[in-house]
Coordinates of C-alpha atoms in Angstrom, one line a residue:
Chain C
M1 CA -45.4 62.1 39.9
K2 CA -44.5 61.3 43.4
C3 CA -40.8 61.5 44.4
E4 CA -41.2 57.4 45.3
D5 CA -42.0 56.8 41.5
I6 CA -39.2 59.2 40.5
K7 CA -36.5 57.3 42.5
K8 CA -37.8 54.0 41.4
N9 CA -37.2 55.0 37.7
L10 CA -34.2 57.2 38.5
D11 CA -31.8 54.4 37.1
L12 CA -33.6 54.2 33.7
Y13 CA -33.9 57.8 33.5
I14 CA -30.1 58.2 33.7
D15 CA -29.2 55.2 31.6
H16 CA -31.6 56.4 29.0
E17 CA -33.4 53.1 28.9
I18 CA -36.9 51.9 28.6
L19 CA -38.6 55.0 29.8
S20 CA -41.1 56.5 27.2
K21 CA -40.9 60.3 26.2
E22 CA -43.8 61.2 28.3
E23 CA -42.3 59.5 31.4
I24 CA -38.7 61.3 30.7
E25 CA -40.5 64.7 30.4
A26 CA -42.3 64.1 33.6
I27 CA -39.3 63.2 35.5
D28 CA -37.5 66.2 33.8
A29 CA -40.2 68.4 35.2
H30 CA -40.2 66.8 38.8
L31 CA -36.5 67.2 39.2
A32 CA -36.4 71.0 38.2
E33 CA -39.1 71.2 41.3
C34 CA -37.9 68.8 43.8
D35 CA -34.8 69.2 45.5
D36 CA -34.8 66.3 47.5
C37 CA -34.9 64.2 44.0
R38 CA -32.6 66.7 42.3
L39 CA -30.1 65.6 45.1
E40 CA -30.5 62.2 44.7
Y41 CA -30.1 62.3 41.1
D42 CA -26.8 64.5 41.3
E43 CA -25.4 61.8 43.8
M44 CA -26.1 59.1 41.6
K45 CA -24.7 60.7 38.7
K46 CA -21.4 61.6 40.6
M47 CA -21.1 57.9 41.8
I48 CA -21.6 56.7 38.2
D49 CA -18.9 59.1 36.7
E50 CA -16.6 58.0 39.3
L51 CA -17.3 54.4 38.6
S52 CA -16.6 55.1 34.9
R53 CA -13.2 56.1 35.7
L54 CA -12.4 52.5 36.7
S55 CA -12.9 51.4 33.2
E56 CA -9.2 52.6 32.6
V57 CA -7.0 49.7 33.3
E58 CA -3.5 49.1 32.3
L59 CA -2.5 45.5 30.8
P60 CA 1.2 44.7 31.3
K61 CA 3.2 45.3 28.1
D62 CA 3.8 41.7 27.8
F63 CA 0.2 40.5 28.3
H64 CA -0.3 40.2 24.5
D65 CA 2.7 38.5 23.6
N66 CA 2.4 36.0 26.6
L67 CA -1.2 35.2 25.6
M68 CA -0.2 34.4 22.1
N69 CA 2.6 32.4 23.1
E70 CA 0.2 30.5 25.5
I71 CA -2.2 29.8 22.6
R72 CA 0.6 28.8 20.3
K73 CA 1.8 26.2 22.5
S74 CA -1.8 24.9 23.5
N75 CA -2.0 24.8 19.7
K76 CA 1.0 22.7 19.3
I77 CA 0.3 19.7 21.4
N78 CA 2.4 17.5 19.1
E79 CA 5.2 19.9 19.8
T80 CA 5.0 19.5 23.5
F81 CA 4.5 15.7 23.2
F82 CA 7.6 15.8 21.0
K83 CA 9.5 17.8 23.7
K84 CA 8.2 15.5 26.4
H85 CA 9.3 12.4 24.9
Y86 CA 12.2 13.7 22.7
K87 CA 14.4 10.9 24.1
W88 CA 12.1 8.4 22.5
A89 CA 11.9 10.4 19.4
V90 CA 15.4 10.8 18.9
G91 CA 15.8 7.0 19.5
T92 CA 13.4 6.0 17.1
A93 CA 14.7 8.6 14.3
A94 CA 18.0 7.0 14.9
V95 CA 16.7 3.6 14.5
L96 CA 15.1 4.6 11.5
L97 CA 18.0 6.3 10.1
A98 CA 20.3 3.2 10.7
G99 CA 17.5 1.3 8.9
I100 CA 17.5 3.6 6.0
V101 CA 21.4 3.6 5.8
V102 CA 21.6 -0.2 6.0
T103 CA 19.0 -0.6 3.3
A104 CA 20.5 1.9 1.1
G105 CA 23.8 0.3 1.8
I106 CA 22.6 -3.1 0.6
Q107 CA 21.1 -1.5 -2.5
M108 CA 24.4 0.3 -3.1
A109 CA 26.6 -2.7 -2.6
P110 CA 24.5 -5.7 -4.1
G111 CA 27.8 -7.4 -5.6
L112 CA 29.2 -7.8 -2.3
L113 CA 26.3 -9.4 -0.7
R114 CA 25.4 -11.5 -3.5
G115 CA 29.2 -12.6 -3.3
S116 CA 28.7 -13.7 0.4
S117 CA 25.6 -15.3 -0.5
Q118 CA 27.5 -17.4 -3.1
M119 CA 30.1 -18.3 -0.6
V120 CA 27.1 -19.8 1.9
A121 CA 25.6 -21.6 -1.0
Y122 CA 29.1 -23.1 -1.6
D123 CA 30.0 -24.0 1.9
E124 CA 26.5 -25.7 2.2
R125 CA 27.4 -27.7 -0.7
V126 CA 30.5 -28.8 0.8
D127 CA 29.1 -29.7 3.8
Y128 CA 26.3 -31.8 2.4
G129 CA 29.2 -33.7 0.6
M130 CA 30.9 -34.3 3.9
E131 CA 28.1 -35.1 6.1
A132 CA 26.2 -37.1 3.8
P133 CA 22.9 -38.4 5.7
S134 CA 22.0 -34.9 6.7
M135 CA 19.3 -35.1 4.1
D136 CA 16.2 -33.6 6.2
S137 CA 17.6 -30.0 5.7
S138 CA 18.6 -30.3 2.3
K139 CA 15.2 -31.9 1.6
S140 CA 13.2 -28.9 2.8
V141 CA 15.5 -26.3 1.2
N142 CA 14.8 -27.9 -2.0
L143 CA 11.3 -28.3 -1.6
E144 CA 10.7 -24.8 -1.0
M145 CA 12.6 -23.7 -4.1
T146 CA 10.3 -26.3 -6.1
E147 CA 7.3 -24.4 -7.8
V148 CA 4.4 -27.1 -7.4
S149 CA 1.4 -25.0 -7.0
P150 CA -1.9 -26.7 -6.9
E151 CA -3.5 -24.5 -9.5
A152 CA -0.8 -25.4 -12.1
M153 CA -2.0 -28.8 -11.8
P154 CA -4.3 -29.5 -14.6
E155 CA -7.1 -32.0 -14.2
E156 CA -5.9 -35.5 -15.1
S157 CA -9.0 -35.9 -17.6
P158 CA -10.4 -33.1 -18.9
M159 CA -14.3 -33.4 -19.3
A160 CA -15.3 -34.6 -22.5
T161 CA -18.4 -32.3 -22.6
N162 CA -15.9 -29.5 -23.2
V163 CA -16.3 -28.2 -26.7
E164 CA -12.5 -27.5 -26.5
E165 CA -10.5 -30.0 -24.8
R166 CA -7.7 -28.6 -22.9
K167 CA -4.2 -29.3 -24.5
I168 CA -1.6 -29.1 -21.7
I169 CA 1.6 -30.7 -21.6
K170 CA 3.2 -31.5 -18.4
N171 CA 6.8 -32.1 -17.4
I172 CA 7.9 -33.1 -14.0
Y173 CA 11.5 -33.1 -12.9
M174 CA 12.5 -35.0 -9.7
E175 CA 15.9 -35.3 -7.8
L176 CA 15.9 -38.2 -5.2
D177 CA 18.5 -39.7 -3.1
T178 CA 18.4 -43.4 -2.5
S179 CA 20.8 -45.8 -0.7
D180 CA 20.1 -48.6 -3.3
I181 CA 20.4 -47.1 -6.7
E182 CA 20.1 -50.2 -8.7
L183 CA 16.9 -51.1 -7.0
T184 CA 15.2 -47.9 -7.4
F185 CA 16.2 -47.3 -11.2
N186 CA 14.9 -50.6 -12.1
N187 CA 11.5 -50.4 -9.8
I188 CA 11.0 -46.8 -11.8
Q189 CA 11.5 -48.2 -15.1
N190 CA 9.1 -51.3 -14.5
Q191 CA 6.5 -48.8 -13.1
V192 CA 6.7 -46.6 -16.1
N193 CA 6.2 -49.8 -18.5
A194 CA 3.5 -51.2 -16.0
V195 CA 1.2 -48.0 -16.4
G196 CA 1.6 -48.0 -20.2
G197 CA 4.6 -45.5 -20.5
Y198 CA 8.2 -46.0 -21.8
V199 CA 11.6 -45.0 -20.9
E200 CA 13.1 -42.5 -23.5
Y201 CA 16.6 -42.5 -22.1
S202 CA 18.2 -43.9 -18.8
N203 CA 21.8 -43.7 -17.5
M204 CA 23.8 -44.8 -14.8
G205 CA 27.3 -44.1 -13.7
D206 CA 29.8 -43.3 -10.8
Y207 CA 30.8 -40.2 -9.2
Y208 CA 33.2 -39.3 -6.5
Y209 CA 31.2 -39.1 -3.5
G210 CA 32.5 -35.9 -1.4
Y211 CA 34.9 -35.0 -4.0
Y212 CA 36.4 -31.8 -2.2
E213 CA 36.7 -33.5 1.0
R214 CA 37.2 -36.9 1.1
T215 CA 40.3 -37.3 -1.4
Q216 CA 41.6 -40.1 0.8
S217 CA 39.0 -42.6 0.6
Q218 CA 37.4 -41.6 -2.7
E219 CA 34.4 -43.6 -1.9
K220 CA 32.6 -44.5 -5.5
M221 CA 29.0 -43.6 -5.4
R222 CA 26.6 -43.7 -8.2
Y223 CA 24.2 -41.5 -10.1
A224 CA 21.3 -42.4 -12.3
S225 CA 19.2 -40.6 -14.7
I226 CA 15.6 -41.7 -16.1
N227 CA 13.4 -39.8 -18.9
A228 CA 10.4 -41.5 -19.1
R229 CA 6.9 -40.6 -20.7
V230 CA 4.0 -41.7 -19.1
P231 CA 0.3 -41.4 -20.0
S232 CA -0.8 -38.2 -18.2
N233 CA -3.4 -39.7 -16.3
Q234 CA -1.0 -41.8 -14.7
L235 CA 1.5 -39.3 -13.9
E236 CA 0.4 -38.5 -10.3
S237 CA 0.5 -42.2 -9.3
V238 CA 3.9 -42.6 -11.0
T239 CA 5.5 -39.3 -9.1
A240 CA 4.1 -40.5 -6.0
Y241 CA 5.6 -43.9 -6.4
V242 CA 8.8 -42.5 -7.1
E243 CA 8.9 -40.5 -4.2
S244 CA 8.2 -43.5 -1.9
L245 CA 11.6 -44.9 -3.2
G246 CA 13.7 -42.3 -1.8
E247 CA 14.4 -39.0 -0.2
L248 CA 13.0 -36.5 -2.5
R249 CA 15.2 -33.6 -3.0
T250 CA 13.5 -31.5 -5.8
K251 CA 10.2 -31.7 -7.5
S252 CA 9.1 -29.4 -10.2
L253 CA 6.3 -29.2 -12.5
N254 CA 6.2 -27.2 -15.7
T255 CA 3.2 -26.9 -17.8
V256 CA 2.6 -25.7 -21.3
D257 CA -0.9 -24.9 -22.5
Q258 CA -1.0 -25.7 -26.2
T259 CA -4.8 -25.5 -26.3
D260 CA -5.1 -22.0 -28.5
Y261 CA -2.2 -23.0 -30.8
Y262 CA -3.7 -26.6 -31.3
Y263 CA -7.3 -25.3 -32.3
D264 CA -5.8 -22.6 -34.6
I265 CA -4.0 -25.5 -36.5
D266 CA -7.1 -27.5 -36.3
A267 CA -8.9 -24.7 -38.1
Q268 CA -6.2 -24.1 -40.7
I269 CA -6.5 -27.8 -41.3
E270 CA -10.2 -27.3 -42.0
N271 CA -9.7 -24.7 -44.4
L272 CA -7.0 -26.5 -46.2
K273 CA -9.3 -29.4 -46.4
V274 CA -12.1 -27.2 -47.9
R275 CA -9.8 -26.0 -50.6
E276 CA -8.6 -29.4 -51.2
T277 CA -12.2 -30.3 -52.1
R278 CA -12.6 -27.2 -54.3
L279 CA -9.4 -28.1 -56.1
R280 CA -10.5 -31.7 -56.8
E281 CA -14.0 -30.4 -58.2
L282 CA -11.8 -27.8 -60.4
M283 CA -9.5 -30.9 -61.6
D284 CA -12.5 -32.9 -62.9
E285 CA -13.6 -29.8 -64.8
A286 CA -10.1 -28.9 -66.0
K287 CA -9.7 -29.6 -69.9
N288 CA -6.2 -28.5 -70.9
I289 CA -3.1 -29.8 -69.7
S290 CA -1.5 -26.4 -68.3
D291 CA -4.8 -26.0 -66.1
I292 CA -4.5 -29.7 -64.9
I293 CA -0.7 -29.1 -64.0
T294 CA -1.6 -25.8 -62.1
I295 CA -4.2 -27.5 -60.0
E296 CA -2.2 -30.8 -59.5
S297 CA 0.8 -28.7 -58.0
E298 CA -1.7 -26.4 -56.1
L299 CA -3.4 -29.6 -54.7
S300 CA -0.3 -31.3 -53.7
R301 CA 0.9 -28.4 -51.9
V302 CA -2.5 -28.0 -49.9
R303 CA -2.1 -31.9 -49.1
N304 CA 1.4 -31.7 -48.0
E305 CA 0.4 -28.7 -45.7
I306 CA -2.6 -30.6 -44.3
D307 CA -0.2 -33.6 -43.4
S308 CA 2.4 -31.4 -41.9
L309 CA -0.3 -29.6 -39.9
T310 CA -2.0 -32.8 -38.8
R311 CA 1.5 -34.1 -37.6
N312 CA 2.1 -31.2 -35.5
L313 CA -1.4 -31.9 -34.0
K314 CA -0.5 -35.6 -33.6
S315 CA 2.6 -34.5 -31.8
I316 CA 0.7 -32.2 -29.4
D317 CA -1.7 -34.8 -28.8
K318 CA 1.1 -37.2 -27.8
N319 CA 2.8 -34.9 -25.5
V320 CA -0.6 -34.0 -24.0
D321 CA -1.4 -37.8 -23.4
Y322 CA 2.1 -38.7 -22.3
S323 CA 3.6 -36.5 -19.6
T324 CA 7.3 -36.3 -19.6
L325 CA 9.0 -37.5 -16.3
N326 CA 12.9 -36.7 -15.6
I327 CA 14.2 -38.2 -12.5
S328 CA 17.7 -37.8 -11.4
L329 CA 19.0 -40.5 -8.6
R330 CA 21.7 -40.0 -6.5
E331 CA 23.4 -43.0 -4.2
V332 CA 23.8 -41.9 -0.7
E333 CA 24.7 -43.8 2.5
D334 CA 21.6 -45.2 4.2
S335 CA 21.0 -42.9 7.0
S336 CA 19.6 -45.8 9.1
K337 CA 22.5 -47.6 9.1
I338 CA 25.3 -46.9 11.5
N339 CA 28.4 -47.0 9.4
P340 CA 31.7 -48.2 10.8
E341 CA 33.7 -45.0 11.3
D342 CA 37.1 -45.6 9.2
R343 CA 38.6 -42.2 9.9
S344 CA 39.9 -41.1 13.2
I345 CA 38.0 -38.7 15.5
W346 CA 40.9 -36.8 15.8
Q347 CA 41.2 -36.2 11.8
E348 CA 37.8 -35.2 11.6
A349 CA 38.4 -32.6 14.4
K350 CA 41.6 -31.2 12.7
D351 CA 39.6 -30.9 9.6
G352 CA 36.8 -29.1 11.3
I353 CA 39.1 -26.6 13.1
I354 CA 40.8 -25.8 9.9
K355 CA 37.6 -25.4 8.1
N356 CA 36.3 -23.1 11.0
I357 CA 39.4 -21.0 11.1
N358 CA 38.9 -20.7 7.4
R359 CA 35.6 -19.6 8.1
I360 CA 36.3 -16.9 10.7
I361 CA 39.2 -15.5 8.1
N362 CA 36.6 -15.4 5.8
F363 CA 34.3 -13.6 7.8
L364 CA 36.6 -11.1 8.7
Q365 CA 37.9 -10.3 5.4
S366 CA 34.3 -9.7 4.5
T367 CA 33.7 -7.5 7.5
V368 CA 36.6 -5.3 6.7
I369 CA 35.6 -5.0 3.3
F370 CA 31.9 -4.3 4.4
A371 CA 33.2 -1.6 6.8
I372 CA 35.5 0.3 4.4
S373 CA 33.0 0.2 1.4
Y374 CA 30.0 1.4 3.7
L375 CA 32.1 4.4 4.9
P376 CA 30.4 7.2 2.8
V377 CA 27.2 5.9 4.1
A378 CA 28.1 6.0 7.6
V379 CA 29.3 9.4 7.3
M380 CA 25.8 10.6 5.7
G381 CA 24.1 8.8 8.7
L382 CA 26.2 10.7 11.3
I383 CA 25.5 14.0 9.4
G384 CA 21.8 13.3 9.6
L385 CA 21.9 12.4 13.6
G386 CA 23.8 15.6 13.9
A387 CA 21.2 17.4 12.1
V388 CA 18.5 15.9 14.3
Y389 CA 20.3 16.5 17.5
W390 CA 20.7 20.1 16.4
M391 CA 17.2 20.6 15.7
I392 CA 16.1 19.3 19.1
K393 CA 18.4 21.5 20.7
K394 CA 17.0 24.1 18.7
T395 CA 13.3 23.7 19.6
G396 CA 14.6 23.2 23.4
I397 CA 16.0 26.7 23.5
F398 CA 13.0 27.9 21.8
K399 CA 10.4 26.4 24.4
R400 CA 12.5 27.7 27.2
R401 CA 12.3 31.1 25.9
M402 CA 8.6 31.0 25.4
K403 CA 8.1 29.7 28.7
K404 CA 9.5 32.8 30.3
Chain K
M1 CA -20.7 43.3 14.8
S2 CA -18.1 45.0 12.1
E3 CA -17.6 43.3 8.9
M4 CA -14.0 43.3 9.8
D5 CA -14.8 41.3 12.8
I6 CA -16.8 38.8 10.8
F7 CA -14.0 38.3 8.3
L8 CA -11.2 38.0 10.8
I9 CA -13.4 35.2 12.6
K10 CA -13.9 33.2 9.6
K11 CA -10.2 33.2 8.8
C12 CA -9.7 32.1 12.6
V13 CA -11.9 29.2 12.0
D14 CA -9.9 28.3 9.1
G15 CA -6.7 28.2 11.3
D16 CA -5.3 31.7 10.5
F17 CA -3.5 32.5 13.7
K18 CA -2.6 35.9 12.5
S19 CA -6.3 36.9 12.4
F20 CA -6.9 35.9 15.9
E21 CA -4.5 38.2 16.8
Q22 CA -5.7 41.1 14.9
L23 CA -9.1 40.3 16.5
I24 CA -8.4 39.8 20.0
V25 CA -6.1 42.5 20.5
K26 CA -9.0 44.9 20.1
Y27 CA -10.6 43.3 23.0
E28 CA -8.2 42.4 25.4
K29 CA -8.1 45.3 27.6
N30 CA -11.8 45.6 28.2
A31 CA -11.9 41.8 28.9
F32 CA -9.0 42.5 31.5
A33 CA -11.2 45.3 32.9
I34 CA -14.3 43.2 33.4
A35 CA -12.0 40.6 35.1
L36 CA -10.0 42.9 37.0
R37 CA -13.3 44.7 38.4
Y38 CA -14.8 41.5 38.9
L39 CA -12.2 39.6 40.8
G40 CA -10.6 42.8 42.4
N41 CA -7.4 41.1 42.1
Y42 CA -4.8 42.3 39.7
D43 CA -2.8 39.0 39.4
D44 CA -5.8 36.8 39.2
A45 CA -7.5 39.1 36.7
L46 CA -4.5 38.6 34.4
D47 CA -4.3 34.8 35.0
V48 CA -8.2 34.5 34.3
T49 CA -8.2 36.8 31.2
Q50 CA -5.5 34.9 29.8
E51 CA -7.4 31.5 30.3
A52 CA -10.6 33.1 29.0
L53 CA -8.9 34.3 25.7
I54 CA -7.5 31.2 25.0
K55 CA -10.8 29.4 25.5
V56 CA -12.0 31.9 23.1
Y57 CA -9.3 30.7 20.4
K58 CA -9.9 27.3 21.2
N59 CA -13.9 27.5 20.7
I60 CA -13.9 30.2 18.0
K61 CA -15.1 27.6 15.4
N62 CA -18.3 27.0 17.7
F63 CA -19.2 30.7 17.5
R64 CA -22.5 30.7 15.5
F65 CA -23.0 34.5 14.6
E66 CA -26.2 34.9 16.4
S67 CA -25.0 37.1 18.7
S68 CA -22.2 39.6 18.6
F69 CA -18.5 38.7 19.1
T70 CA -17.9 40.9 22.0
T71 CA -21.1 39.6 23.9
W72 CA -19.8 36.0 23.4
L73 CA -16.1 37.1 24.3
Y74 CA -17.3 38.8 27.7
R75 CA -19.7 36.2 28.6
I76 CA -16.7 33.8 28.3
V77 CA -14.6 36.4 30.4
I78 CA -17.2 36.4 33.2
N79 CA -18.0 32.9 33.3
T80 CA -14.1 32.0 33.5
S81 CA -14.2 34.6 36.7
K82 CA -16.9 33.1 38.2
D83 CA -15.4 29.7 37.8
F84 CA -12.4 31.0 39.3
L85 CA -14.1 32.5 42.3
K86 CA -15.7 29.4 42.9
K87 CA -12.6 27.5 42.5
N88 CA -10.7 29.6 44.8
N89 CA -13.3 31.0 47.1
K90 CA -11.2 34.4 47.6
E91 CA -14.2 36.6 46.6
K92 CA -13.4 38.8 49.5
I93 CA -9.7 39.4 48.9
I94 CA -9.3 42.9 47.5
S95 CA -6.3 44.0 45.7
I96 CA -4.5 46.7 48.1
E97 CA -2.5 47.9 45.1
D98 CA -4.0 49.9 42.4
H99 CA -2.9 49.1 39.4
S100 CA -5.6 51.3 37.3
I101 CA -4.0 53.6 35.0
D102 CA -3.4 57.1 36.4
L103 CA -3.8 59.3 33.2
P104 CA -4.2 62.8 34.7
D105 CA -7.8 63.8 33.4
D106 CA -8.6 67.3 33.1
R107 CA -9.5 67.9 36.8
E108 CA -6.2 66.8 37.9
R109 CA -4.5 68.9 35.3
E110 CA -6.4 71.9 36.4
N111 CA -5.8 71.1 40.1
P112 CA -2.7 69.0 41.0
V113 CA -3.5 69.3 44.8
K114 CA -6.7 67.2 44.2
N115 CA -4.8 64.6 42.5
A116 CA -4.1 62.8 45.5
E117 CA -7.5 63.1 46.5
N118 CA -8.9 61.8 43.5
K119 CA -6.7 58.6 44.1
E120 CA -8.0 57.9 47.3
L121 CA -11.5 58.2 46.1
K122 CA -10.8 55.8 43.3
L123 CA -9.7 53.4 45.8
I124 CA -12.6 53.8 48.1
V125 CA -15.0 53.2 44.9
E126 CA -13.0 50.2 44.2
E127 CA -13.3 48.8 47.6
A128 CA -16.9 49.7 47.7
L129 CA -17.5 47.8 44.5
M130 CA -15.9 44.8 45.9
A131 CA -18.3 44.9 48.9
L132 CA -21.2 44.2 46.6
N133 CA -22.1 40.5 46.1
E134 CA -21.1 39.0 42.6
E135 CA -24.6 39.3 41.2
N136 CA -24.9 43.0 41.5
R137 CA -21.1 43.8 41.1
I138 CA -21.3 42.4 37.5
V139 CA -24.3 44.2 36.3
V140 CA -23.3 47.5 37.9
L141 CA -19.5 47.0 36.4
L142 CA -21.1 46.6 33.1
K143 CA -23.3 49.2 32.9
D144 CA -21.5 51.9 34.8
I145 CA -17.7 50.9 34.0
Q146 CA -18.1 49.3 30.6
G147 CA -21.1 51.3 29.5
F148 CA -23.2 48.4 28.2
T149 CA -26.8 49.0 27.6
Y150 CA -29.5 46.8 29.5
D151 CA -30.0 44.8 26.4
E152 CA -26.4 43.8 26.0
I153 CA -26.1 43.1 29.8
S154 CA -29.0 40.7 29.2
D155 CA -27.2 39.0 26.3
V156 CA -24.0 38.7 28.1
L157 CA -25.1 37.4 31.4
Q158 CA -28.3 35.7 29.8
I159 CA -30.7 37.0 32.2
P160 CA -34.0 38.7 31.6
I161 CA -34.1 42.6 31.2
G162 CA -36.2 43.0 34.0
T163 CA -33.5 41.4 36.2
V164 CA -31.0 43.4 34.8
R165 CA -32.6 46.7 35.5
S166 CA -33.3 45.5 39.3
R167 CA -30.1 44.3 40.0
I168 CA -28.7 47.8 38.6
S169 CA -31.0 49.7 40.7
R170 CA -30.2 47.4 43.8
G171 CA -26.5 47.6 42.8
R172 CA -26.2 51.2 42.7
A173 CA -28.1 51.5 45.8
M174 CA -26.0 49.1 47.6
L175 CA -22.8 50.8 46.3
K176 CA -24.0 54.2 47.4
N177 CA -24.4 52.8 51.0
E178 CA -20.9 51.3 50.9
L179 CA -19.4 54.8 49.9
M180 CA -21.4 56.4 52.6
K181 CA -20.2 54.1 55.1
Q182 CA -16.7 55.1 54.1
N183 CA -17.3 58.7 54.3
P184 CA -20.9 60.3 54.6
D185 CA -19.6 63.2 52.6
I186 CA -17.8 61.4 49.9
L187 CA -20.4 62.0 47.1
N188 CA -19.6 65.8 47.6
L189 CA -16.0 65.1 47.2
I190 CA -16.6 64.1 43.6
G191 CA -16.6 66.7 40.8

């Protein structure tokens, strides 16, 4: 081996890499003979020894802890987000807390609120009485309360192809304000008769309009009520006509589905009829008196039952065929007319002021009651807020310590 | 790769922070040594090592168990160091302070007078190493400082073994030249 080859492979020889056993032996032999290559080898060895000393390094003592803290920090982005936006977070928490407190409070003191809502309802009624022609608002309120859903309206003429005809009883209740109660009262009755219905009950009387407020004038106004039965297939046209006669305040529909009950009775009647026929046959064959008497009494019982059940069916049929229409009428001043004002403006204003002062007193009273009764809830809320603040402060300190 | 490492890595992937700590504590020092000898600046090396080990943590779920964990880890350290050099372009800045550990080895205990000389020698070697270009420096430090095999170096740097071999050879020759420049007699001082 030449020195050139030795020097080329010296690194591999030193590193114990790649070379075959033969190559290593050859280099061994050469190094033992060649001083030049020997020197080269020794120098290289010394240099590598010296380099290996550089592997010893010193890490700062806090390197590991710092690293772990950094990783934890990068790991908890949410935490830093919270830290960055903690003001918002606290605000949101406070609002949420307040919401919870108020909600809890409402649930804890339902009587209080119910009381106040009753008060409102009462006030409205009073207002209504005083400012009679403000019909629009009360109309909308009442209509909202009405439960007339389109699905609940059954078809007026059930299909004849149906094996089981639906037996649905419909009741409609309407409240109406009208300026001419007598005319409306008569018009409704005429219309009911015209469509083939009949009036079961009607009544008209006086009531003191604005009973609570207008004690001075005590204007007499009238009310009326009509209970009518109209053919079911005419119900819609009649109610539409009634609605056109005045301001509709309430309209509610109530349906009772008697189909199952109806056909149960129907089947019962069929069974009883079969039994009746059997009894008649037995009667023909009966020889002695006691048998005849027994059969006869049984037969009359069955017959009675059949009759009774048939009457039930007829009653249902009648109720199904003729829907019930209950109408309440109330006479009001015509909103389109400008009424001559008999009361002085000053009187009105005075009444208004007194009423409003009373309202303010009521409001202050209920506020004080509210504030006192909610005191425990407020204390709880403050404790909660304090806890949140404490936590934030704690995490803040924690963060700063980590940063160091 | 030891069974223990595999176990710890799997627990890390499941989000067990403690396992990562147990795993990484074994390799911190070597990772730092590589970064230090590659970058030549103590503080930069600390920063880079930390950055690299955070990368290791964040990417451990992507570790495929195909190569050894150490290979993968040191590759991240080296790549982070390379990125750092690219970004800061201060390849040539050499740390003046010597932070390397000064455990008195046998030579020094026998001959305290030589202690100072050895320190001086160490500094010269450090400076010579930093005089090498990046490519050669990294193979020399992996081979002669960290004691990696050619195969391991090939794995970590993802270069063919022939390239490893030629770079080691060239790197050592250049290093020797640098040392001779400092002091033609330097290699006789050693040992």
